[in-house]
């Protein structure tokens, strides 16, 4: 029996050790139904040229702030596609739904388009159960520049990466709403 003890212990320990399963995340789409219309003379055109993220957000790992000055980039909780692409695509979807009479695109639309660039400085969960969505946007409207900051903090409804990504999605939708509110007032 003693000679089998090391084998039994090895099997038991290997059963207890777990390999980290990789989980992939995609930002949730806007909850509203969006109908894209063909461009006509009455439509205003908005090109979302770029959504830039800092280096710590540009990798695959979902970012989590562990202290006031430290961040952890997950190894097993990863973005399904580059975060800047997800942010740009969901911004186009959200703005399309919130700007009736506008054609919003991730592709250039012509010479009479307005151009939007967004610089995201924060898009992460935080040690106190909140998520941060922050940055600034710059709109070129008929040759005039309009620049606005945004900073959104939301409380996660539950613990874990799923809840964090959902809360980040809600924060990004709120950022899109604030952009749409400003854009819709343009002459």
PDB file of N, CA and C in Angstrom, residues 45-47 49 113-117 137-147 186:
ATOM      1  N   UNK A  45     -23.680  63.047 -42.987  1.00  0.00           N
ATOM      2  CA  UNK A  45     -22.694  61.970 -43.020  1.00  0.00           C
ATOM      3  C   UNK A  45     -21.689  62.121 -41.887  1.00  0.00           C
ATOM      4  N   UNK A  46     -21.437  61.028 -41.155  1.00  0.00           N
ATOM      5  CA  UNK A  46     -20.461  61.026 -40.074  1.00  0.00           C
ATOM      6  C   UNK A  46     -19.561  59.808 -40.217  1.00  0.00           C
ATOM      7  N   UNK A  47     -18.287  60.069 -40.369  1.00  0.00           N
ATOM      8  CA  UNK A  47     -17.282  59.020 -40.470  1.00  0.00           C
ATOM      9  C   UNK A  47     -16.592  58.892 -39.114  1.00  0.00           C
ATOM     10  N   UNK A  49     -13.665  57.872 -37.822  1.00  0.00           N
ATOM     11  CA  UNK A  49     -12.369  57.576 -38.427  1.00  0.00           C
ATOM     12  C   UNK A  49     -11.526  56.644 -37.562  1.00  0.00           C
ATOM     13  N   UNK A 113     -18.517  64.916 -45.433  1.00  0.00           N
ATOM     14  CA  UNK A 113     -18.754  64.201 -44.189  1.00  0.00           C
ATOM     15  C   UNK A 113     -18.140  64.941 -43.005  1.00  0.00           C
ATOM     16  N   UNK A 114     -18.733  64.746 -41.846  1.00  0.00           N
ATOM     17  CA  UNK A 114     -18.092  65.129 -40.600  1.00  0.00           C
ATOM     18  C   UNK A 114     -17.227  63.949 -40.184  1.00  0.00           C
ATOM     19  N   UNK A 115     -16.152  64.232 -39.433  1.00  0.00           N
ATOM     20  CA  UNK A 115     -15.223  63.182 -39.042  1.00  0.00           C
ATOM     21  C   UNK A 115     -15.076  63.171 -37.523  1.00  0.00           C
ATOM     22  N   UNK A 116     -15.217  61.991 -36.934  1.00  0.00           N
ATOM     23  CA  UNK A 116     -15.121  61.821 -35.483  1.00  0.00           C
ATOM     24  C   UNK A 116     -13.933  60.934 -35.153  1.00  0.00           C
ATOM     25  N   UNK A 117     -13.105  61.395 -34.224  1.00  0.00           N
ATOM     26  CA  UNK A 117     -12.005  60.600 -33.675  1.00  0.00           C
ATOM     27  C   UNK A 117     -12.160  60.566 -32.165  1.00  0.00           C
ATOM     28  N   UNK A 137     -13.235  63.085 -27.277  1.00  0.00           N
ATOM     29  CA  UNK A 137     -13.542  62.936 -28.694  1.00  0.00           C
ATOM     30  C   UNK A 137     -13.361  64.268 -29.393  1.00  0.00           C
ATOM     31  N   UNK A 138     -13.046  64.174 -30.676  1.00  0.00           N
ATOM     32  CA  UNK A 138     -12.798  65.341 -31.512  1.00  0.00           C
ATOM     33  C   UNK A 138     -13.610  65.184 -32.789  1.00  0.00           C
ATOM     34  N   UNK A 139     -14.467  66.166 -33.034  1.00  0.00           N
ATOM     35  CA  UNK A 139     -15.311  66.153 -34.223  1.00  0.00           C
ATOM     36  C   UNK A 139     -14.898  67.282 -35.145  1.00  0.00           C
ATOM     37  N   UNK A 140     -14.659  66.950 -36.401  1.00  0.00           N
ATOM     38  CA  UNK A 140     -14.431  67.960 -37.433  1.00  0.00           C
ATOM     39  C   UNK A 140     -15.751  68.125 -38.160  1.00  0.00           C
ATOM     40  N   UNK A 141     -16.427  69.239 -37.870  1.00  0.00           N
ATOM     41  CA  UNK A 141     -17.730  69.540 -38.468  1.00  0.00           C
ATOM     42  C   UNK A 141     -17.584  70.736 -39.390  1.00  0.00           C
ATOM     43  N   UNK A 142     -17.628  70.476 -40.682  1.00  0.00           N
ATOM     44  CA  UNK A 142     -17.532  71.519 -41.706  1.00  0.00           C
ATOM     45  C   UNK A 142     -16.324  72.427 -41.466  1.00  0.00           C
ATOM     46  N   UNK A 143     -15.192  71.804 -41.126  1.00  0.00           N
ATOM     47  CA  UNK A 143     -13.952  72.542 -40.933  1.00  0.00           C
ATOM     48  C   UNK A 143     -13.758  73.118 -39.541  1.00  0.00           C
ATOM     49  N   UNK A 144     -14.763  73.030 -38.693  1.00  0.00           N
ATOM     50  CA  UNK A 144     -14.626  73.509 -37.315  1.00  0.00           C
ATOM     51  C   UNK A 144     -14.447  72.312 -36.389  1.00  0.00           C
ATOM     52  N   UNK A 145     -13.589  72.470 -35.390  1.00  0.00           N
ATOM     53  CA  UNK A 145     -13.288  71.381 -34.477  1.00  0.00           C
ATOM     54  C   UNK A 145     -14.046  71.553 -33.174  1.00  0.00           C
ATOM     55  N   UNK A 146     -14.630  70.452 -32.707  1.00  0.00           N
ATOM     56  CA  UNK A 146     -15.329  70.404 -31.437  1.00  0.00           C
ATOM     57  C   UNK A 146     -14.704  69.269 -30.633  1.00  0.00           C
ATOM     58  N   UNK A 147     -14.194  69.591 -29.438  1.00  0.00           N
ATOM     59  CA  UNK A 147     -13.498  68.598 -28.618  1.00  0.00           C
ATOM     60  C   UNK A 147     -14.163  68.540 -27.243  1.00  0.00           C
ATOM     61  N   UNK A 186     -25.751  70.138 -33.825  1.00  0.00           N
ATOM     62  CA  UNK A 186     -24.961  70.907 -34.792  1.00  0.00           C
ATOM     63  C   UNK A 186     -25.842  71.484 -35.881  1.00  0.00           C
TER      64      UNK A 186
END
